[in-house]
PDB file of C-alpha atoms and ligand atoms in Angstrom:
ATOM      1  CA  MET A 219      84.205  48.923  56.277  1.00 43.00           C
ATOM      2  CA  ALA A 220      82.245  52.139  56.706  1.00 45.00           C
ATOM      3  CA  SER A 221      79.004  50.208  57.009  1.00 46.00           C
ATOM      4  CA  SER A 222      80.324  48.071  59.852  1.00 50.00           C
ATOM      5  CA  PRO A 223      78.184  48.624  62.975  1.00 52.00           C
ATOM      6  CA  ILE A 224      81.298  48.609  65.115  1.00 54.00           C
ATOM      7  CA  PHE A 225      82.248  52.168  64.156  1.00 58.00           C
ATOM      8  CA  PRO A 226      79.231  54.070  65.533  1.00 60.00           C
ATOM      9  CA  PHE A 227      79.651  51.961  68.628  1.00 60.00           C
ATOM     10  CA  LEU A 228      83.326  52.875  68.971  1.00 59.00           C
ATOM     11  CA  ARG A 229      82.476  56.496  68.368  1.00 67.00           C
ATOM     12  CA  ALA A 230      79.887  56.406  71.162  1.00 64.00           C
ATOM     13  CA  ILE A 231      82.438  54.924  73.533  1.00 60.00           C
ATOM     14  CA  LEU A 232      85.006  57.502  72.527  1.00 59.00           C
ATOM     15  CA  THR A 233      82.497  60.316  73.083  1.00 64.00           C
ATOM     16  CA  VAL A 234      81.676  59.046  76.544  1.00 61.00           C
ATOM     17  CA  ALA A 235      85.370  58.658  77.355  1.00 60.00           C
ATOM     18  CA  LEU A 236      86.082  62.210  76.208  1.00 60.00           C
ATOM     19  CA  ALA A 237      83.175  63.584  78.222  1.00 64.00           C
ATOM     20  CA  LEU A 238      84.400  61.733  81.296  1.00 62.00           C
ATOM     21  CA  ALA A 239      87.919  63.037  80.763  1.00 61.00           C
ATOM     22  CA  GLY A 240      86.471  66.542  80.547  1.00 59.00           C
ATOM     23  CA  VAL A 241      84.642  66.105  83.833  1.00 58.00           C
ATOM     24  CA  VAL A 242      87.796  64.795  85.493  1.00 58.00           C
ATOM     25  CA  VAL A 243      89.833  67.727  84.216  1.00 55.00           C
ATOM     26  CA  LEU A 244      87.201  70.197  85.454  1.00 57.00           C
ATOM     27  CA  PHE A 245      87.161  68.499  88.811  1.00 56.00           C
ATOM     28  CA  ILE A 246      90.943  68.671  89.098  1.00 53.00           C
ATOM     29  CA  MET A 247      90.902  72.346  88.123  1.00 55.00           C
ATOM     30  CA  TYR A 248      88.294  73.054  90.764  1.00 54.00           C
ATOM     31  CA  TYR A 249      90.152  71.000  93.297  1.00 51.00           C
ATOM     32  CA  MET A 250      93.388  72.870  92.691  1.00 51.00           C
ATOM     33  CA  SER A 251      91.625  76.154  93.342  1.00 53.00           C
ATOM     34  CA  LEU A 252      90.258  75.280  96.758  1.00 52.00           C
ATOM     35  CA  PRO A 253      91.450  77.435  99.639  1.00 51.00           C
ATOM     36  CA  SER A 254      94.428  76.031 101.441  1.00 48.00           C
ATOM     37  CA  PRO A 255      93.175  74.776 104.787  1.00 47.00           C
ATOM     38  CA  LYS A 256      95.251  75.581 107.780  1.00 46.00           C
ATOM     39  CA  CYS A 257      95.097  73.871 111.111  1.00 47.00           C
ATOM     40  CA  TYR A 258      96.336  75.502 114.237  1.00 43.00           C
ATOM     41  CA  SER A 259      96.520  73.484 117.360  1.00 41.00           C
ATOM     42  CA  ALA A 260      97.678  73.628 120.896  1.00 40.00           C
ATOM     43  CA  PRO A 261     100.619  71.323 121.516  1.00 42.00           C
ATOM     44  CA  THR A 262      99.143  67.978 122.449  1.00 40.00           C
ATOM     45  CA  HIS A 263     100.310  64.449 122.396  1.00 39.00           C
ATOM     46  CA  GLN A 264     100.822  63.245 118.831  1.00 40.00           C
ATOM     47  CA  THR A 265      98.396  60.343 119.146  1.00 42.00           C
ATOM     48  CA  ASN A 266      95.715  62.623 120.507  1.00 81.00           C
ATOM     49  CA  LYS A 267      95.471  65.434 117.960  1.00 91.00           C
ATOM     50  CA  PRO A 268      92.891  68.160 118.455  1.00 94.00           C
ATOM     51  CA  ILE A 269      89.782  67.539 116.402  1.00 95.00           C
ATOM     52  CA  MET A 270      88.653  70.137 113.884  1.00 95.00           C
ATOM     53  CA  LEU A 271      85.147  69.465 112.707  1.00 96.00           C
ATOM     54  CA  LEU A 272      84.086  70.786 109.324  1.00 96.00           C
ATOM     55  CA  TRP A 273      80.357  71.315 109.868  1.00 97.00           C
ATOM     56  CA  PHE A 274      79.458  72.054 106.237  1.00 96.00           C
ATOM     57  CA  TRP A 275      81.439  71.296 103.118  1.00 95.00           C
ATOM     58  CA  PRO A 276      82.025  74.713 101.513  1.00 91.00           C
ATOM     59  CA  GLU A 277      79.730  74.901  98.475  1.00 87.00           C
ATOM     60  CA  ASN A 278      79.112  71.175  98.986  1.00 85.00           C
ATOM     61  CA  LYS A 279      82.428  70.461  97.293  1.00 85.00           C
ATOM     62  CA  MET A 280      84.485  67.807  98.960  1.00 88.00           C
ATOM     63  CA  PHE A 281      88.201  67.274  99.132  1.00 86.00           C
ATOM     64  CA  ASP A 282      90.461  64.698 100.699  1.00 90.00           C
ATOM     65  CA  PHE A 283      91.418  65.605 104.266  1.00 90.00           C
ATOM     66  CA  ARG A 284      94.804  63.988 103.731  1.00 88.00           C
ATOM     67  CA  ASP A 285      95.614  66.866 101.380  1.00 87.00           C
ATOM     68  CA  CYS A 286      96.392  68.891 104.502  1.00 86.00           C
ATOM     69  CA  LYS A 287      99.455  66.785 105.022  1.00 89.00           C
ATOM     70  CA  ARG A 288     100.202  65.952 101.411  1.00 89.00           C
ATOM     71  CA  PHE A 289     100.159  69.500 100.017  1.00 86.00           C
ATOM     72  CA  PHE A 290     100.687  71.754 103.013  1.00 83.00           C
ATOM     73  CA  ASN A 291     102.559  69.502 105.396  1.00 88.00           C
ATOM     74  CA  ILE A 292     100.055  70.322 108.123  1.00 87.00           C
ATOM     75  CA  ASP A 293      99.483  67.328 110.287  1.00 89.00           C
ATOM     76  CA  SER A 294      98.917  68.668 113.754  1.00 91.00           C
ATOM     77  CA  CYS A 295      95.153  68.295 113.928  1.00 91.00           C
ATOM     78  CA  HIS A 296      92.517  65.809 112.997  1.00 93.00           C
ATOM     79  CA  LEU A 297      90.275  67.375 110.355  1.00 93.00           C
ATOM     80  CA  THR A 298      86.963  65.577 109.999  1.00 94.00           C
ATOM     81  CA  ASP A 299      83.367  65.932 108.832  1.00 94.00           C
ATOM     82  CA  ASP A 300      82.109  63.285 111.256  1.00 94.00           C
ATOM     83  CA  ARG A 301      79.497  65.125 113.292  1.00 95.00           C
ATOM     84  CA  SER A 302      79.456  62.437 115.961  1.00 95.00           C
ATOM     85  CA  LEU A 303      82.832  63.815 117.049  1.00 95.00           C
ATOM     86  CA  TYR A 304      81.194  67.151 117.927  1.00 96.00           C
ATOM     87  CA  PRO A 305      81.362  66.729 121.734  1.00 96.00           C
ATOM     88  CA  ARG A 306      85.136  66.170 121.493  1.00 94.00           C
ATOM     89  CA  ALA A 307      85.927  68.734 118.769  1.00 96.00           C
ATOM     90  CA  GLN A 308      88.264  71.546 119.774  1.00 96.00           C
ATOM     91  CA  ALA A 309      87.069  73.652 116.873  1.00 97.00           C
ATOM     92  CA  VAL A 310      84.028  73.589 114.614  1.00 98.00           C
ATOM     93  CA  LEU A 311      84.454  75.213 111.205  1.00 97.00           C
ATOM     94  CA  ILE A 312      81.186  76.746 110.037  1.00 97.00           C
ATOM     95  CA  PHE A 313      80.902  77.943 106.446  1.00 97.00           C
ATOM     96  CA  HIS A 314      78.855  81.135 106.486  1.00 97.00           C
ATOM     97  CA  ARG A 315      77.003  80.696 103.208  1.00 96.00           C
ATOM     98  CA  ALA A 316      75.618  77.349 104.316  1.00 96.00           C
ATOM     99  CA  ILE A 317      74.003  78.683 107.490  1.00 97.00           C
ATOM    100  CA  GLN A 318      70.216  78.792 107.280  1.00 96.00           C
ATOM    101  CA  ASP A 319      68.440  82.040 108.130  1.00 96.00           C
ATOM    102  CA  ASP A 320      66.761  80.503 111.162  1.00 95.00           C
ATOM    103  CA  LEU A 321      70.111  78.994 112.285  1.00 96.00           C
ATOM    104  CA  SER A 322      68.428  75.605 112.422  1.00 96.00           C
ATOM    105  CA  ASN A 323      71.297  73.766 110.756  1.00 96.00           C
ATOM    106  CA  LEU A 324      73.897  74.820 113.309  1.00 97.00           C
ATOM    107  CA  PRO A 325      75.025  72.325 115.951  1.00 96.00           C
ATOM    108  CA  ALA A 326      72.127  71.666 118.313  1.00 93.00           C
ATOM    109  CA  LEU A 327      73.994  70.084 121.182  1.00 92.00           C
ATOM    110  CA  PRO A 328      75.356  72.325 123.941  1.00 94.00           C
ATOM    111  CA  ARG A 329      78.808  73.610 123.214  1.00 96.00           C
ATOM    112  CA  PRO A 330      81.597  72.015 125.248  1.00 96.00           C
ATOM    113  CA  ARG A 331      83.512  74.578 127.338  1.00 96.00           C
ATOM    114  CA  PHE A 332      86.792  74.076 125.475  1.00 96.00           C
ATOM    115  CA  GLN A 333      85.243  74.262 121.990  1.00 97.00           C
ATOM    116  CA  GLN A 334      85.692  77.198 119.624  1.00 97.00           C
ATOM    117  CA  TRP A 335      83.428  77.923 116.692  1.00 98.00           C
ATOM    118  CA  VAL A 336      85.183  79.287 113.639  1.00 98.00           C
ATOM    119  CA  TRP A 337      83.311  81.620 111.300  1.00 97.00           C
ATOM    120  CA  PHE A 338      84.469  80.582 107.829  1.00 96.00           C
ATOM    121  CA  ASN A 339      83.762  83.068 105.046  1.00 95.00           C
ATOM    122  CA  MET A 340      85.728  83.780 101.869  1.00 90.00           C
ATOM    123  CA  ASP A 341      83.296  86.293 100.347  1.00 89.00           C
ATOM    124  CA  SER A 342      83.604  90.055 100.383  1.00 88.00           C
ATOM    125  CA  PRO A 343      81.144  91.950 102.609  1.00 91.00           C
ATOM    126  CA  THR A 344      79.123  92.946  99.527  1.00 88.00           C
ATOM    127  CA  ASN A 345      78.585  89.293  98.706  1.00 88.00           C
ATOM    128  CA  THR A 346      77.994  88.155 102.262  1.00 93.00           C
ATOM    129  CA  ARG A 347      74.431  87.647 103.398  1.00 94.00           C
ATOM    130  CA  ARG A 348      73.470  89.102 106.757  1.00 95.00           C
ATOM    131  CA  ILE A 349      72.141  86.490 109.140  1.00 96.00           C
ATOM    132  CA  ALA A 350      70.444  87.751 112.275  1.00 94.00           C
ATOM    133  CA  GLY A 351      71.596  86.204 115.497  1.00 93.00           C
ATOM    134  CA  ILE A 352      75.041  84.906 114.563  1.00 94.00           C
ATOM    135  CA  GLU A 353      76.983  87.823 116.030  1.00 90.00           C
ATOM    136  CA  GLY A 354      77.606  86.260 119.419  1.00 90.00           C
ATOM    137  CA  LEU A 355      78.160  82.704 118.251  1.00 95.00           C
ATOM    138  CA  PHE A 356      81.722  82.601 117.059  1.00 97.00           C
ATOM    139  CA  ASN A 357      85.089  82.586 118.768  1.00 97.00           C
ATOM    140  CA  LEU A 358      87.397  82.861 115.764  1.00 97.00           C
ATOM    141  CA  THR A 359      87.230  84.172 112.203  1.00 97.00           C
ATOM    142  CA  LEU A 360      88.654  82.517 109.115  1.00 96.00           C
ATOM    143  CA  SER A 361      88.724  84.663 105.989  1.00 95.00           C
ATOM    144  CA  TYR A 362      90.867  86.346 103.342  1.00 92.00           C
ATOM    145  CA  ARG A 363      91.302  89.380 105.564  1.00 93.00           C
ATOM    146  CA  LYS A 364      94.710  89.866 107.084  1.00 92.00           C
ATOM    147  CA  ASP A 365      93.175  90.724 110.445  1.00 94.00           C
ATOM    148  CA  ALA A 366      91.194  87.479 110.611  1.00 95.00           C
ATOM    149  CA  ASP A 367      92.237  85.091 113.376  1.00 96.00           C
ATOM    150  CA  ILE A 368      93.014  82.573 110.653  1.00 94.00           C
ATOM    151  CA  HIS A 369      94.032  84.216 107.414  1.00 92.00           C
ATOM    152  CA  VAL A 370      93.701  82.168 104.213  1.00 87.00           C
ATOM    153  CA  ARG A 371      93.961  82.884 100.539  1.00 79.00           C
ATOM    154  CA  TRP A 372      92.592  80.970  97.616  1.00 70.00           C
ATOM    155  CA  LYS A 373      95.472  79.040  96.252  1.00 63.00           C
ATOM    156  CA  LEU A 374      97.679  80.736  93.691  1.00 61.00           C
ATOM    157  CA  THR A 375      99.452  78.692  91.101  1.00 59.00           C
ATOM    158  CA  VAL A 376     103.021  79.712  90.518  1.00 60.00           C
ATOM    159  CA  LYS A 377     105.144  78.357  87.724  1.00 61.00           C
ATOM    160  CA  LYS A 378     108.275  76.889  89.291  1.00 63.00           C
ATOM    161  CA  GLU A 379     110.299  76.129  86.199  1.00 68.00           C
ATOM    162  CA  VAL A 380     111.057  78.880  83.743  1.00 68.00           C
ATOM    163  CA  ASP A 381     110.981  77.861  80.087  1.00 70.00           C
ATOM    164  CA  GLU A 382     114.453  78.018  78.590  1.00 72.00           C
ATOM    165  CA  ASP A 383     113.127  79.500  75.378  1.00 74.00           C
ATOM    166  CA  PHE A 384     110.716  81.895  77.060  1.00 68.00           C
ATOM    167  CA  VAL A 385     110.285  85.004  75.000  1.00 72.00           C
ATOM    168  CA  LEU A 386     108.919  88.097  76.667  1.00 73.00           C
ATOM    169  CA  PRO A 387     105.650  88.836  74.885  1.00 75.00           C
ATOM    170  CA  LYS A 388     105.617  91.920  72.700  1.00 84.00           C
ATOM    171  CA  LYS A 389     103.994  94.728  74.600  1.00 89.00           C
ATOM    172  CA  GLU A 390     101.862  96.188  71.870  1.00 90.00           C
ATOM    173  CA  ARG A 391      99.281  97.819  74.068  1.00 92.00           C
ATOM    174  CA  LEU A 392      99.718 100.149  76.988  1.00 93.00           C
ATOM    175  CA  LEU A 393      96.662  99.688  79.128  1.00 94.00           C
ATOM    176  CA  CYS A 394      93.949  97.030  78.843  1.00 93.00           C
ATOM    177  CA  TRP A 395      90.715  96.120  80.510  1.00 91.00           C
ATOM    178  CA  ILE A 396      88.369  93.193  79.985  1.00 88.00           C
ATOM    179  CA  VAL A 397      84.849  94.262  80.715  1.00 86.00           C
ATOM    180  CA  GLY A 398      81.229  93.499  79.902  1.00 79.00           C
ATOM    181  CA  ASP A 399      79.897  95.515  76.984  1.00 75.00           C
ATOM    182  CA  SER A 400      76.746  96.739  78.696  1.00 73.00           C
ATOM    183  CA  ASP A 401      78.529  97.329  82.019  1.00 73.00           C
ATOM    184  CA  LEU A 402      80.657 100.019  80.527  1.00 75.00           C
ATOM    185  CA  LYS A 403      77.721 101.993  79.211  1.00 73.00           C
ATOM    186  CA  THR A 404      75.249 101.641  82.037  1.00 74.00           C
ATOM    187  CA  ASN A 405      77.043 100.702  85.212  1.00 75.00           C
ATOM    188  CA  SER A 406      77.734 103.387  87.755  1.00 75.00           C
ATOM    189  CA  GLY A 407      79.989 101.367  90.057  1.00 80.00           C
ATOM    190  CA  GLU A 408      83.160 102.921  91.396  1.00 83.00           C
ATOM    191  CA  ARG A 409      85.386 101.279  88.823  1.00 86.00           C
ATOM    192  CA  TYR A 410      83.325 102.608  85.894  1.00 87.00           C
ATOM    193  CA  THR A 411      83.386 106.120  87.256  1.00 86.00           C
ATOM    194  CA  TYR A 412      87.125 105.792  87.597  1.00 87.00           C
ATOM    195  CA  TYR A 413      87.439 104.460  84.063  1.00 89.00           C
ATOM    196  CA  ARG A 414      85.403 107.280  82.539  1.00 88.00           C
ATOM    197  CA  GLU A 415      87.694 109.785  84.175  1.00 90.00           C
ATOM    198  CA  LEU A 416      90.815 107.877  83.169  1.00 91.00           C
ATOM    199  CA  VAL A 417      90.020 107.640  79.440  1.00 91.00           C
ATOM    200  CA  LYS A 418      90.039 111.416  79.244  1.00 94.00           C
ATOM    201  CA  HIS A 419      93.790 111.243  79.802  1.00 95.00           C
ATOM    202  CA  VAL A 420      95.084 107.922  78.539  1.00 93.00           C
ATOM    203  CA  ARG A 421      94.108 105.393  75.893  1.00 93.00           C
ATOM    204  CA  VAL A 422      92.562 102.221  77.312  1.00 93.00           C
ATOM    205  CA  ASP A 423      92.226  99.095  75.154  1.00 91.00           C
ATOM    206  CA  VAL A 424      88.862  97.779  76.207  1.00 89.00           C
ATOM    207  CA  ILE A 425      88.356  94.100  75.453  1.00 85.00           C
ATOM    208  CA  TYR A 426      84.693  93.134  75.589  1.00 82.00           C
ATOM    209  CA  ARG A 427      83.858  89.982  77.437  1.00 78.00           C
ATOM    210  CA  THR A 428      81.208  89.075  74.862  1.00 70.00           C
ATOM    211  CA  SER A 429      83.823  87.305  72.740  1.00 61.00           C
ATOM    212  CA  ALA A 430      84.206  84.854  75.598  1.00 61.00           C
ATOM    213  CA  GLU A 431      85.999  82.010  73.792  1.00 66.00           C
ATOM    214  CA  SER A 432      89.013  84.118  72.969  1.00 65.00           C
ATOM    215  CA  LEU A 433      89.434  84.961  76.637  1.00 72.00           C
ATOM    216  CA  LYS A 434      89.544  81.501  78.154  1.00 73.00           C
ATOM    217  CA  GLY A 435      92.559  79.637  79.515  1.00 74.00           C
ATOM    218  CA  GLU A 436      95.744  80.194  77.560  1.00 76.00           C
ATOM    219  CA  ASN A 437      94.013  82.696  75.272  1.00 78.00           C
ATOM    220  CA  TYR A 438      93.355  84.926  78.245  1.00 82.00           C
ATOM    221  CA  PHE A 439      97.034  84.978  79.192  1.00 82.00           C
ATOM    222  CA  ARG A 440      98.195  85.438  75.624  1.00 82.00           C
ATOM    223  CA  ASN A 441      95.795  88.304  75.146  1.00 84.00           C
ATOM    224  CA  ILE A 442      96.609  90.107  78.397  1.00 88.00           C
ATOM    225  CA  SER A 443     100.328  89.561  78.033  1.00 89.00           C
ATOM    226  CA  SER A 444     100.519  91.974  75.111  1.00 91.00           C
ATOM    227  CA  CYS A 445      99.506  94.821  77.461  1.00 94.00           C
ATOM    228  CA  LYS A 446     101.933  96.669  79.666  1.00 94.00           C
ATOM    229  CA  PHE A 447      99.315  97.438  82.284  1.00 95.00           C
ATOM    230  CA  TYR A 448      95.938  96.062  83.173  1.00 94.00           C
ATOM    231  CA  LEU A 449      93.049  97.642  85.069  1.00 93.00           C
ATOM    232  CA  SER A 450      92.548  95.173  87.918  1.00 91.00           C
ATOM    233  CA  PHE A 451      89.379  96.742  89.232  1.00 89.00           C
ATOM    234  CA  GLU A 452      87.421  94.543  91.626  1.00 85.00           C
ATOM    235  CA  ASP A 453      83.630  94.582  91.435  1.00 80.00           C
ATOM    236  CA  SER A 454      83.411  95.325  95.121  1.00 81.00           C
ATOM    237  CA  ILE A 455      85.970  97.381  96.924  1.00 84.00           C
ATOM    238  CA  HIS A 456      87.001  96.006 100.289  1.00 88.00           C
ATOM    239  CA  ARG A 457      90.066  95.869 102.433  1.00 88.00           C
ATOM    240  CA  ASP A 458      92.418  92.962 101.536  1.00 86.00           C
ATOM    241  CA  TYR A 459      89.968  91.675  98.924  1.00 86.00           C
ATOM    242  CA  ILE A 460      91.604  90.505  95.724  1.00 82.00           C
ATOM    243  CA  THR A 461      90.534  87.985  93.122  1.00 81.00           C
ATOM    244  CA  GLU A 462      91.862  86.554  89.886  1.00 81.00           C
ATOM    245  CA  THR A 463      91.333  90.040  88.468  1.00 85.00           C
ATOM    246  CA  PHE A 464      94.568  90.785  90.258  1.00 86.00           C
ATOM    247  CA  ASN A 465      96.390  87.442  89.986  1.00 82.00           C
ATOM    248  CA  GLY A 466      95.602  86.878  86.309  1.00 85.00           C
ATOM    249  CA  PRO A 467      97.529  89.821  84.855  1.00 89.00           C
ATOM    250  CA  LEU A 468     100.408  89.162  87.246  1.00 85.00           C
ATOM    251  CA  ALA A 469     100.649  85.607  85.952  1.00 82.00           C
ATOM    252  CA  ALA A 470     100.594  86.930  82.385  1.00 85.00           C
ATOM    253  CA  GLY A 471     103.501  89.285  83.043  1.00 86.00           C
ATOM    254  CA  THR A 472     101.327  92.395  82.981  1.00 91.00           C
ATOM    255  CA  VAL A 473     101.385  95.019  85.693  1.00 93.00           C
ATOM    256  CA  PRO A 474      98.009  95.223  87.449  1.00 93.00           C
ATOM    257  CA  ILE A 475      96.673  98.651  88.372  1.00 92.00           C
ATOM    258  CA  VAL A 476      94.557  97.829  91.353  1.00 89.00           C
ATOM    259  CA  LEU A 477      91.326  99.265  92.640  1.00 85.00           C
ATOM    260  CA  GLY A 478      90.108  97.055  95.428  1.00 73.00           C
TER     261      GLY A 478
HETATM  262  C1  NAG B 117      83.153  80.883 122.458  1.00 56.89           C
HETATM  263  O1  NAG B 117      82.137  81.846 122.310  1.00 56.89           O
HETATM  264  C2  NAG B 117      80.954  81.537 123.042  1.00 56.89           C
HETATM  265  C3  NAG B 117      79.906  82.553 122.658  1.00 56.89           C
HETATM  266  O2  NAG B 117      80.384  83.846 122.802  1.00 56.89           O
HETATM  267  C4  NAG B 117      81.292  81.567 124.532  1.00 56.89           C
HETATM  268  O3  NAG B 117      80.136  81.264 125.301  1.00 56.89           O
HETATM  269  C5  NAG B 117      82.367  80.513 124.809  1.00 56.89           C
HETATM  270  O4  NAG B 117      82.786  80.575 126.150  1.00 56.89           O
HETATM  271  C6  NAG B 117      83.581  80.726 123.901  1.00 56.89           C
HETATM  272  N1  NAG B 117      84.445  79.575 124.019  1.00 56.89           N
HETATM  273  C7  NAG B 117      85.763  79.638 124.171  1.00 56.89           C
HETATM  274  C8  NAG B 117      86.496  78.349 124.278  1.00 56.89           C
HETATM  275  O5  NAG B 117      86.365  80.703 124.175  1.00 56.89           O
HETATM  276  C1  NAG B 118      92.165  89.862  72.648  1.00 56.89           C
HETATM  277  O1  NAG B 118      90.767  89.510  72.633  1.00 56.89           O
HETATM  278  C2  NAG B 118      89.970  90.412  71.885  1.00 56.89           C
HETATM  279  C3  NAG B 118      88.516  90.007  72.094  1.00 56.89           C
HETATM  280  O2  NAG B 118      88.303  88.679  71.722  1.00 56.89           O
HETATM  281  C4  NAG B 118      90.394  90.387  70.436  1.00 56.89           C
HETATM  282  O3  NAG B 118      89.622  91.316  69.705  1.00 56.89           O
HETATM  283  C5  NAG B 118      91.863  90.779  70.360  1.00 56.89           C
HETATM  284  O4  NAG B 118      92.297  90.683  69.039  1.00 56.89           O
HETATM  285  C6  NAG B 118      92.716  89.871  71.243  1.00 56.89           C
HETATM  286  N1  NAG B 118      94.069  90.383  71.199  1.00 56.89           N
HETATM  287  C7  NAG B 118      95.139  89.599  71.177  1.00 56.89           C
HETATM  288  C8  NAG B 118      96.455  90.292  71.135  1.00 56.89           C
HETATM  289  O5  NAG B 118      95.056  88.391  71.195  1.00 56.89           O
END
């Protein structure tokens, strides 16, 4: 049996199938983490919804426009990436990171009087590239900031059903922090300065990111959940800016101590 040529063949097929399954799972994970799009629209006749034109796909990642209705029950505008609808679009969503320095990939046609351009940026100021000449172009802002015209957050996943046999994890450690080994020694960022001061007064369980495997997926949650508190220090400190550094510990049942 072992010499039968069918087995290597089957194994090859199985390998390909597994790889494909992996890709699909990764795609779904990415897809679930996309920002929740919101459409705001002036009241118009139902058959004539305002058109919202997505000029660039954020990070070139695509999603199904019907998700707006399916997941968020938002159905009051027509979201599209069809650039031929530009002259009729009420709003044009322009993803900051995709704008070229010379602005040459922005809409070239004259802007209709009724049309609003929406500056779409989910990065913190530290991670946002300055582009000369865009200051006067936009009518609305879309970002994580609460004072944006359109305020959005990356989607958070919340467990709806509580396990019957859920056992509160043992809190063996007081205060934890996952951090890069070299960062801690050499980095002079605000959070490291804060940490160096803090350890003079309280024990911090530093978990080095070098042992990456043990900190992925469920392992991450299991590991963090044995800490009472976690140092949720963002790499750049900006108003309203939070990342999974904050959400992660919360989801694990650990109290985040936030610098951000
Ligand atoms: C949008 O902003 C541009 C540039 O400042 C301006 O010319 C245009 O009138 C504004 N459009 C609307 C609908 O407010
Ligand atoms: C957490 O991860 C670190 C680094 O991999 C490991 O040394 C530690 O034992 C883990 N702790 C728990 C409770 O899983």
